């Protein structure tokens, strides 16, 4: 895998320093930029278009989740990974609904963090165990998978493995636009807002 450009968004200089050195020890990652506030971060990310963006849920005097939502719109190909001390349901749900693709806790073991970041670089959704359980519990009261068509189920399976729309279309011999239509219908049936939440429901069922 080619080196991944990374941007760090965190208001604490000491944490940015530690994260920069942790990821700098791995040849896969290149720290391309960092920022301590949302407004600068949005401008930098927009120009840089990094492969991965690491962001805290607590940015001073900022609506962090709105920032994540804007990053998702402006940096479509960037992997948005939350690094936070917060394991509250509200923060986790808000981050995922805003477009985050992974959520790791800052108090995790260093080996776990760097291994998870490597998986994220490969396109996998990564979560600390406590975060994963919280997301699973969010959907445990119902089982909507039975409402999906066979094609929607096939697409969901491939989506859960981390494949993009274009890759799914080639694998299933259908157009990319058809994949998008199926995904829209699937999200509606599953009563979720994102591909990630749909994938989590699928993973829980296995």
JSON list of N, CA, C and O in Angstrom, two decimals, residues 90-134:
[
{"chain": "A", "resi": 90, "resn": "UNK", "atom": "N", "xyz": [-24.29, 9.79, 22.92]},
{"chain": "A", "resi": 90, "resn": "UNK", "atom": "CA", "xyz": [-24.61, 10.97, 22.12]},
{"chain": "A", "resi": 90, "resn": "UNK", "atom": "C", "xyz": [-23.47, 11.34, 21.18]},
{"chain": "A", "resi": 90, "resn": "UNK", "atom": "O", "xyz": [-23.68, 11.58, 19.98]},
{"chain": "A", "resi": 91, "resn": "UNK", "atom": "N", "xyz": [-22.26, 11.39, 21.72]},
{"chain": "A", "resi": 91, "resn": "UNK", "atom": "CA", "xyz": [-21.10, 11.75, 20.89]},
{"chain": "A", "resi": 91, "resn": "UNK", "atom": "C", "xyz": [-20.83, 10.69, 19.82]},
{"chain": "A", "resi": 91, "resn": "UNK", "atom": "O", "xyz": [-20.52, 11.03, 18.67]},
{"chain": "A", "resi": 92, "resn": "UNK", "atom": "N", "xyz": [-20.95, 9.43, 20.19]},
{"chain": "A", "resi": 92, "resn": "UNK", "atom": "CA", "xyz": [-20.70, 8.36, 19.23]},
{"chain": "A", "resi": 92, "resn": "UNK", "atom": "C", "xyz": [-21.72, 8.40, 18.10]},
{"chain": "A", "resi": 92, "resn": "UNK", "atom": "O", "xyz": [-21.37, 8.38, 16.91]},
{"chain": "A", "resi": 93, "resn": "UNK", "atom": "N", "xyz": [-23.00, 8.50, 18.46]},
{"chain": "A", "resi": 93, "resn": "UNK", "atom": "CA", "xyz": [-24.05, 8.53, 17.44]},
{"chain": "A", "resi": 93, "resn": "UNK", "atom": "C", "xyz": [-23.91, 9.77, 16.55]},
{"chain": "A", "resi": 93, "resn": "UNK", "atom": "O", "xyz": [-24.05, 9.68, 15.32]},
{"chain": "A", "resi": 94, "resn": "UNK", "atom": "N", "xyz": [-23.64, 10.92, 17.16]},
{"chain": "A", "resi": 94, "resn": "UNK", "atom": "CA", "xyz": [-23.51, 12.16, 16.39]},
{"chain": "A", "resi": 94, "resn": "UNK", "atom": "C", "xyz": [-22.34, 12.09, 15.41]},
{"chain": "A", "resi": 94, "resn": "UNK", "atom": "O", "xyz": [-22.43, 12.57, 14.28]},
{"chain": "A", "resi": 95, "resn": "UNK", "atom": "N", "xyz": [-21.24, 11.50, 15.86]},
{"chain": "A", "resi": 95, "resn": "UNK", "atom": "CA", "xyz": [-20.05, 11.41, 15.00]},
{"chain": "A", "resi": 95, "resn": "UNK", "atom": "C", "xyz": [-20.33, 10.51, 13.80]},
{"chain": "A", "resi": 95, "resn": "UNK", "atom": "O", "xyz": [-19.99, 10.86, 12.66]},
{"chain": "A", "resi": 96, "resn": "UNK", "atom": "N", "xyz": [-20.95, 9.37, 14.05]},
{"chain": "A", "resi": 96, "resn": "UNK", "atom": "CA", "xyz": [-21.25, 8.43, 12.96]},
{"chain": "A", "resi": 96, "resn": "UNK", "atom": "C", "xyz": [-22.29, 9.02, 12.01]},
{"chain": "A", "resi": 96, "resn": "UNK", "atom": "O", "xyz": [-22.16, 8.93, 10.78]},
{"chain": "A", "resi": 97, "resn": "UNK", "atom": "N", "xyz": [-23.33, 9.64, 12.57]},
{"chain": "A", "resi": 97, "resn": "UNK", "atom": "CA", "xyz": [-24.36, 10.26, 11.73]},
{"chain": "A", "resi": 97, "resn": "UNK", "atom": "C", "xyz": [-23.79, 11.39, 10.88]},
{"chain": "A", "resi": 97, "resn": "UNK", "atom": "O", "xyz": [-24.29, 11.67, 9.78]},
{"chain": "A", "resi": 98, "resn": "UNK", "atom": "N", "xyz": [-22.75, 12.06, 11.39]},
{"chain": "A", "resi": 98, "resn": "UNK", "atom": "CA", "xyz": [-22.14, 13.17, 10.66]},
{"chain": "A", "resi": 98, "resn": "UNK", "atom": "C", "xyz": [-21.23, 12.68, 9.53]},
{"chain": "A", "resi": 98, "resn": "UNK", "atom": "O", "xyz": [-20.89, 13.46, 8.63]},
{"chain": "A", "resi": 99, "resn": "UNK", "atom": "N", "xyz": [-20.84, 11.40, 9.58]},
{"chain": "A", "resi": 99, "resn": "UNK", "atom": "CA", "xyz": [-20.02, 10.87, 8.49]},
{"chain": "A", "resi": 99, "resn": "UNK", "atom": "C", "xyz": [-18.71, 10.23, 8.88]},
{"chain": "A", "resi": 99, "resn": "UNK", "atom": "O", "xyz": [-17.95, 9.80, 8.00]},
{"chain": "A", "resi": 100, "resn": "UNK", "atom": "N", "xyz": [-18.43, 10.12, 10.19]},
{"chain": "A", "resi": 100, "resn": "UNK", "atom": "CA", "xyz": [-17.19, 9.46, 10.61]},
{"chain": "A", "resi": 100, "resn": "UNK", "atom": "C", "xyz": [-17.25, 7.98, 10.24]},
{"chain": "A", "resi": 100, "resn": "UNK", "atom": "O", "xyz": [-18.30, 7.35, 10.32]},
{"chain": "A", "resi": 101, "resn": "UNK", "atom": "N", "xyz": [-16.12, 7.43, 9.83]},
{"chain": "A", "resi": 101, "resn": "UNK", "atom": "CA", "xyz": [-16.07, 6.03, 9.42]},
{"chain": "A", "resi": 101, "resn": "UNK", "atom": "C", "xyz": [-15.43, 5.13, 10.46]},
{"chain": "A", "resi": 101, "resn": "UNK", "atom": "O", "xyz": [-15.42, 3.91, 10.33]},
{"chain": "A", "resi": 102, "resn": "UNK", "atom": "N", "xyz": [-14.88, 5.74, 11.50]},
{"chain": "A", "resi": 102, "resn": "UNK", "atom": "CA", "xyz": [-14.26, 4.99, 12.58]},
{"chain": "A", "resi": 102, "resn": "UNK", "atom": "C", "xyz": [-14.27, 5.85, 13.84]},
{"chain": "A", "resi": 102, "resn": "UNK", "atom": "O", "xyz": [-14.39, 7.07, 13.76]},
{"chain": "A", "resi": 103, "resn": "UNK", "atom": "N", "xyz": [-14.15, 5.19, 15.00]},
{"chain": "A", "resi": 103, "resn": "UNK", "atom": "CA", "xyz": [-14.19, 5.93, 16.27]},
{"chain": "A", "resi": 103, "resn": "UNK", "atom": "C", "xyz": [-13.34, 5.15, 17.28]},
{"chain": "A", "resi": 103, "resn": "UNK", "atom": "O", "xyz": [-13.72, 4.07, 17.71]},
{"chain": "A", "resi": 104, "resn": "UNK", "atom": "N", "xyz": [-12.21, 5.72, 17.64]},
{"chain": "A", "resi": 104, "resn": "UNK", "atom": "CA", "xyz": [-11.30, 5.10, 18.59]},
{"chain": "A", "resi": 104, "resn": "UNK", "atom": "C", "xyz": [-11.17, 5.98, 19.83]},
{"chain": "A", "resi": 104, "resn": "UNK", "atom": "O", "xyz": [-11.22, 7.21, 19.74]},
{"chain": "A", "resi": 105, "resn": "UNK", "atom": "N", "xyz": [-11.02, 5.34, 20.98]},
{"chain": "A", "resi": 105, "resn": "UNK", "atom": "CA", "xyz": [-10.87, 6.07, 22.24]},
{"chain": "A", "resi": 105, "resn": "UNK", "atom": "C", "xyz": [-9.40, 6.38, 22.50]},
{"chain": "A", "resi": 105, "resn": "UNK", "atom": "O", "xyz": [-8.52, 5.54, 22.28]},
{"chain": "A", "resi": 106, "resn": "UNK", "atom": "N", "xyz": [-9.13, 7.57, 22.99]},
{"chain": "A", "resi": 106, "resn": "UNK", "atom": "CA", "xyz": [-7.77, 8.01, 23.22]},
{"chain": "A", "resi": 106, "resn": "UNK", "atom": "C", "xyz": [-7.05, 7.21, 24.30]},
{"chain": "A", "resi": 106, "resn": "UNK", "atom": "O", "xyz": [-5.82, 7.19, 24.33]},
{"chain": "A", "resi": 107, "resn": "UNK", "atom": "N", "xyz": [-7.80, 6.56, 25.18]},
{"chain": "A", "resi": 107, "resn": "UNK", "atom": "CA", "xyz": [-7.15, 5.79, 26.24]},
{"chain": "A", "resi": 107, "resn": "UNK", "atom": "C", "xyz": [-6.87, 4.34, 25.82]},
{"chain": "A", "resi": 107, "resn": "UNK", "atom": "O", "xyz": [-6.58, 3.49, 26.65]},
{"chain": "A", "resi": 108, "resn": "UNK", "atom": "N", "xyz": [-6.96, 4.06, 24.52]},
{"chain": "A", "resi": 108, "resn": "UNK", "atom": "CA", "xyz": [-6.67, 2.72, 24.01]},
{"chain": "A", "resi": 108, "resn": "UNK", "atom": "C", "xyz": [-5.17, 2.45, 24.07]},
{"chain": "A", "resi": 108, "resn": "UNK", "atom": "O", "xyz": [-4.34, 3.38, 24.11]},
{"chain": "A", "resi": 109, "resn": "UNK", "atom": "N", "xyz": [-4.80, 1.18, 24.07]},
{"chain": "A", "resi": 109, "resn": "UNK", "atom": "CA", "xyz": [-3.40, 0.80, 24.01]},
{"chain": "A", "resi": 109, "resn": "UNK", "atom": "C", "xyz": [-2.79, 1.27, 22.69]},
{"chain": "A", "resi": 109, "resn": "UNK", "atom": "O", "xyz": [-3.46, 1.27, 21.66]},
{"chain": "A", "resi": 110, "resn": "UNK", "atom": "N", "xyz": [-1.52, 1.66, 22.73]},
{"chain": "A", "resi": 110, "resn": "UNK", "atom": "CA", "xyz": [-0.88, 2.21, 21.54]},
{"chain": "A", "resi": 110, "resn": "UNK", "atom": "C", "xyz": [-0.86, 1.21, 20.38]},
{"chain": "A", "resi": 110, "resn": "UNK", "atom": "O", "xyz": [-1.06, 1.59, 19.23]},
{"chain": "A", "resi": 111, "resn": "UNK", "atom": "N", "xyz": [-0.61, -0.06, 20.69]},
{"chain": "A", "resi": 111, "resn": "UNK", "atom": "CA", "xyz": [-0.60, -1.07, 19.62]},
{"chain": "A", "resi": 111, "resn": "UNK", "atom": "C", "xyz": [-1.97, -1.18, 18.96]},
{"chain": "A", "resi": 111, "resn": "UNK", "atom": "O", "xyz": [-2.07, -1.33, 17.73]},
{"chain": "A", "resi": 112, "resn": "UNK", "atom": "N", "xyz": [-3.01, -1.11, 19.79]},
{"chain": "A", "resi": 112, "resn": "UNK", "atom": "CA", "xyz": [-4.37, -1.20, 19.25]},
{"chain": "A", "resi": 112, "resn": "UNK", "atom": "C", "xyz": [-4.65, 0.00, 18.35]},
{"chain": "A", "resi": 112, "resn": "UNK", "atom": "O", "xyz": [-5.24, -0.13, 17.28]},
{"chain": "A", "resi": 113, "resn": "UNK", "atom": "N", "xyz": [-4.22, 1.19, 18.77]},
{"chain": "A", "resi": 113, "resn": "UNK", "atom": "CA", "xyz": [-4.45, 2.39, 17.98]},
{"chain": "A", "resi": 113, "resn": "UNK", "atom": "C", "xyz": [-3.77, 2.30, 16.61]},
{"chain": "A", "resi": 113, "resn": "UNK", "atom": "O", "xyz": [-4.40, 2.53, 15.58]},
{"chain": "A", "resi": 114, "resn": "UNK", "atom": "N", "xyz": [-2.49, 1.97, 16.59]},
{"chain": "A", "resi": 114, "resn": "UNK", "atom": "CA", "xyz": [-1.77, 1.97, 15.33]},
{"chain": "A", "resi": 114, "resn": "UNK", "atom": "C", "xyz": [-2.27, 0.84, 14.42]},
{"chain": "A", "resi": 114, "resn": "UNK", "atom": "O", "xyz": [-2.38, 1.01, 13.19]},
{"chain": "A", "resi": 115, "resn": "UNK", "atom": "N", "xyz": [-2.61, -0.32, 14.98]},
{"chain": "A", "resi": 115, "resn": "UNK", "atom": "CA", "xyz": [-3.15, -1.41, 14.18]},
{"chain": "A", "resi": 115, "resn": "UNK", "atom": "C", "xyz": [-4.51, -1.04, 13.58]},
{"chain": "A", "resi": 115, "resn": "UNK", "atom": "O", "xyz": [-4.81, -1.36, 12.43]},
{"chain": "A", "resi": 116, "resn": "UNK", "atom": "N", "xyz": [-5.33, -0.35, 14.38]},
{"chain": "A", "resi": 116, "resn": "UNK", "atom": "CA", "xyz": [-6.64, 0.09, 13.90]},
{"chain": "A", "resi": 116, "resn": "UNK", "atom": "C", "xyz": [-6.48, 1.13, 12.79]},
{"chain": "A", "resi": 116, "resn": "UNK", "atom": "O", "xyz": [-7.23, 1.13, 11.82]},
{"chain": "A", "resi": 117, "resn": "UNK", "atom": "N", "xyz": [-5.50, 2.01, 12.94]},
{"chain": "A", "resi": 117, "resn": "UNK", "atom": "CA", "xyz": [-5.26, 3.01, 11.92]},
{"chain": "A", "resi": 117, "resn": "UNK", "atom": "C", "xyz": [-4.81, 2.37, 10.61]},
{"chain": "A", "resi": 117, "resn": "UNK", "atom": "O", "xyz": [-5.17, 2.82, 9.52]},
{"chain": "A", "resi": 118, "resn": "UNK", "atom": "N", "xyz": [-4.03, 1.32, 10.72]},
{"chain": "A", "resi": 118, "resn": "UNK", "atom": "CA", "xyz": [-3.60, 0.60, 9.51]},
{"chain": "A", "resi": 118, "resn": "UNK", "atom": "C", "xyz": [-4.81, -0.05, 8.82]},
{"chain": "A", "resi": 118, "resn": "UNK", "atom": "O", "xyz": [-4.91, -0.04, 7.59]},
{"chain": "A", "resi": 119, "resn": "UNK", "atom": "N", "xyz": [-5.73, -0.60, 9.62]},
{"chain": "A", "resi": 119, "resn": "UNK", "atom": "CA", "xyz": [-6.94, -1.18, 9.04]},
{"chain": "A", "resi": 119, "resn": "UNK", "atom": "C", "xyz": [-7.80, -0.10, 8.39]},
{"chain": "A", "resi": 119, "resn": "UNK", "atom": "O", "xyz": [-8.40, -0.32, 7.34]},
{"chain": "A", "resi": 120, "resn": "UNK", "atom": "N", "xyz": [-7.86, 1.06, 9.05]},
{"chain": "A", "resi": 120, "resn": "UNK", "atom": "CA", "xyz": [-8.61, 2.19, 8.49]},
{"chain": "A", "resi": 120, "resn": "UNK", "atom": "C", "xyz": [-8.03, 2.60, 7.14]},
{"chain": "A", "resi": 120, "resn": "UNK", "atom": "O", "xyz": [-8.76, 2.92, 6.21]},
{"chain": "A", "resi": 121, "resn": "UNK", "atom": "N", "xyz": [-6.71, 2.59, 7.04]},
{"chain": "A", "resi": 121, "resn": "UNK", "atom": "CA", "xyz": [-6.04, 2.95, 5.78]},
{"chain": "A", "resi": 121, "resn": "UNK", "atom": "C", "xyz": [-6.42, 2.00, 4.66]},
{"chain": "A", "resi": 121, "resn": "UNK", "atom": "O", "xyz": [-6.38, 2.36, 3.48]},
{"chain": "A", "resi": 122, "resn": "UNK", "atom": "N", "xyz": [-6.81, 0.77, 5.02]},
{"chain": "A", "resi": 122, "resn": "UNK", "atom": "CA", "xyz": [-7.24, -0.22, 4.03]},
{"chain": "A", "resi": 122, "resn": "UNK", "atom": "C", "xyz": [-8.72, -0.09, 3.71]},
{"chain": "A", "resi": 122, "resn": "UNK", "atom": "O", "xyz": [-9.26, -0.83, 2.89]},
{"chain": "A", "resi": 123, "resn": "UNK", "atom": "N", "xyz": [-9.40, 0.84, 4.41]},
{"chain": "A", "resi": 123, "resn": "UNK", "atom": "CA", "xyz": [-10.81, 1.09, 4.12]},
{"chain": "A", "resi": 123, "resn": "UNK", "atom": "C", "xyz": [-11.79, 0.44, 5.08]},
{"chain": "A", "resi": 123, "resn": "UNK", "atom": "O", "xyz": [-13.00, 0.54, 4.90]},
{"chain": "A", "resi": 124, "resn": "UNK", "atom": "N", "xyz": [-11.27, -0.23, 6.13]},
{"chain": "A", "resi": 124, "resn": "UNK", "atom": "CA", "xyz": [-12.15, -0.90, 7.08]},
{"chain": "A", "resi": 124, "resn": "UNK", "atom": "C", "xyz": [-12.68, 0.08, 8.13]},
{"chain": "A", "resi": 124, "resn": "UNK", "atom": "O", "xyz": [-12.00, 1.04, 8.50]},
{"chain": "A", "resi": 125, "resn": "UNK", "atom": "N", "xyz": [-13.89, -0.18, 8.62]},
{"chain": "A", "resi": 125, "resn": "UNK", "atom": "CA", "xyz": [-14.42, 0.59, 9.73]},
{"chain": "A", "resi": 125, "resn": "UNK", "atom": "C", "xyz": [-13.76, 0.10, 11.02]},
{"chain": "A", "resi": 125, "resn": "UNK", "atom": "O", "xyz": [-13.70, -1.11, 11.26]},
{"chain": "A", "resi": 126, "resn": "UNK", "atom": "N", "xyz": [-13.27, 1.01, 11.83]},
{"chain": "A", "resi": 126, "resn": "UNK", "atom": "CA", "xyz": [-12.57, 0.61, 13.05]},
{"chain": "A", "resi": 126, "resn": "UNK", "atom": "C", "xyz": [-13.19, 1.29, 14.27]},
{"chain": "A", "resi": 126, "resn": "UNK", "atom": "O", "xyz": [-13.52, 2.48, 14.22]},
{"chain": "A", "resi": 127, "resn": "UNK", "atom": "N", "xyz": [-13.34, 0.52, 15.35]},
{"chain": "A", "resi": 127, "resn": "UNK", "atom": "CA", "xyz": [-13.94, 1.03, 16.58]},
{"chain": "A", "resi": 127, "resn": "UNK", "atom": "C", "xyz": [-13.26, 0.42, 17.79]},
{"chain": "A", "resi": 127, "resn": "UNK", "atom": "O", "xyz": [-12.86, -0.75, 17.75]},
{"chain": "A", "resi": 128, "resn": "UNK", "atom": "N", "xyz": [-13.18, 1.21, 18.86]},
{"chain": "A", "resi": 128, "resn": "UNK", "atom": "CA", "xyz": [-12.82, 0.63, 20.15]},
{"chain": "A", "resi": 128, "resn": "UNK", "atom": "C", "xyz": [-13.98, -0.25, 20.58]},
{"chain": "A", "resi": 128, "resn": "UNK", "atom": "O", "xyz": [-15.13, -0.04, 20.16]},
{"chain": "A", "resi": 129, "resn": "UNK", "atom": "N", "xyz": [-13.71, -1.24, 21.41]},
{"chain": "A", "resi": 129, "resn": "UNK", "atom": "CA", "xyz": [-14.73, -2.22, 21.79]},
{"chain": "A", "resi": 129, "resn": "UNK", "atom": "C", "xyz": [-15.96, -1.55, 22.40]},
{"chain": "A", "resi": 129, "resn": "UNK", "atom": "O", "xyz": [-17.10, -1.90, 22.08]},
{"chain": "A", "resi": 130, "resn": "UNK", "atom": "N", "xyz": [-15.75, -0.59, 23.28]},
{"chain": "A", "resi": 130, "resn": "UNK", "atom": "CA", "xyz": [-16.87, 0.08, 23.94]},
{"chain": "A", "resi": 130, "resn": "UNK", "atom": "C", "xyz": [-17.73, 0.83, 22.93]},
{"chain": "A", "resi": 130, "resn": "UNK", "atom": "O", "xyz": [-18.96, 0.86, 23.04]},
{"chain": "A", "resi": 131, "resn": "UNK", "atom": "N", "xyz": [-17.09, 1.44, 21.96]},
{"chain": "A", "resi": 131, "resn": "UNK", "atom": "CA", "xyz": [-17.81, 2.16, 20.92]},
{"chain": "A", "resi": 131, "resn": "UNK", "atom": "C", "xyz": [-18.60, 1.19, 20.05]},
{"chain": "A", "resi": 131, "resn": "UNK", "atom": "O", "xyz": [-19.77, 1.43, 19.72]},
{"chain": "A", "resi": 132, "resn": "UNK", "atom": "N", "xyz": [-17.98, 0.08, 19.70]},
{"chain": "A", "resi": 132, "resn": "UNK", "atom": "CA", "xyz": [-18.63, -0.93, 18.86]},
{"chain": "A", "resi": 132, "resn": "UNK", "atom": "C", "xyz": [-19.89, -1.46, 19.55]},
{"chain": "A", "resi": 132, "resn": "UNK", "atom": "O", "xyz": [-20.95, -1.58, 18.92]},
{"chain": "A", "resi": 133, "resn": "UNK", "atom": "N", "xyz": [-19.79, -1.77, 20.84]},
{"chain": "A", "resi": 133, "resn": "UNK", "atom": "CA", "xyz": [-20.94, -2.28, 21.57]},
{"chain": "A", "resi": 133, "resn": "UNK", "atom": "C", "xyz": [-22.07, -1.25, 21.62]},
{"chain": "A", "resi": 133, "resn": "UNK", "atom": "O", "xyz": [-23.25, -1.59, 21.52]},
{"chain": "A", "resi": 134, "resn": "UNK", "atom": "N", "xyz": [-21.70, 0.00, 21.76]},
{"chain": "A", "resi": 134, "resn": "UNK", "atom": "CA", "xyz": [-22.70, 1.07, 21.79]},
{"chain": "A", "resi": 134, "resn": "UNK", "atom": "C", "xyz": [-23.44, 1.14, 20.46]},
{"chain": "A", "resi": 134, "resn": "UNK", "atom": "O", "xyz": [-24.67, 1.28, 20.43]}
]
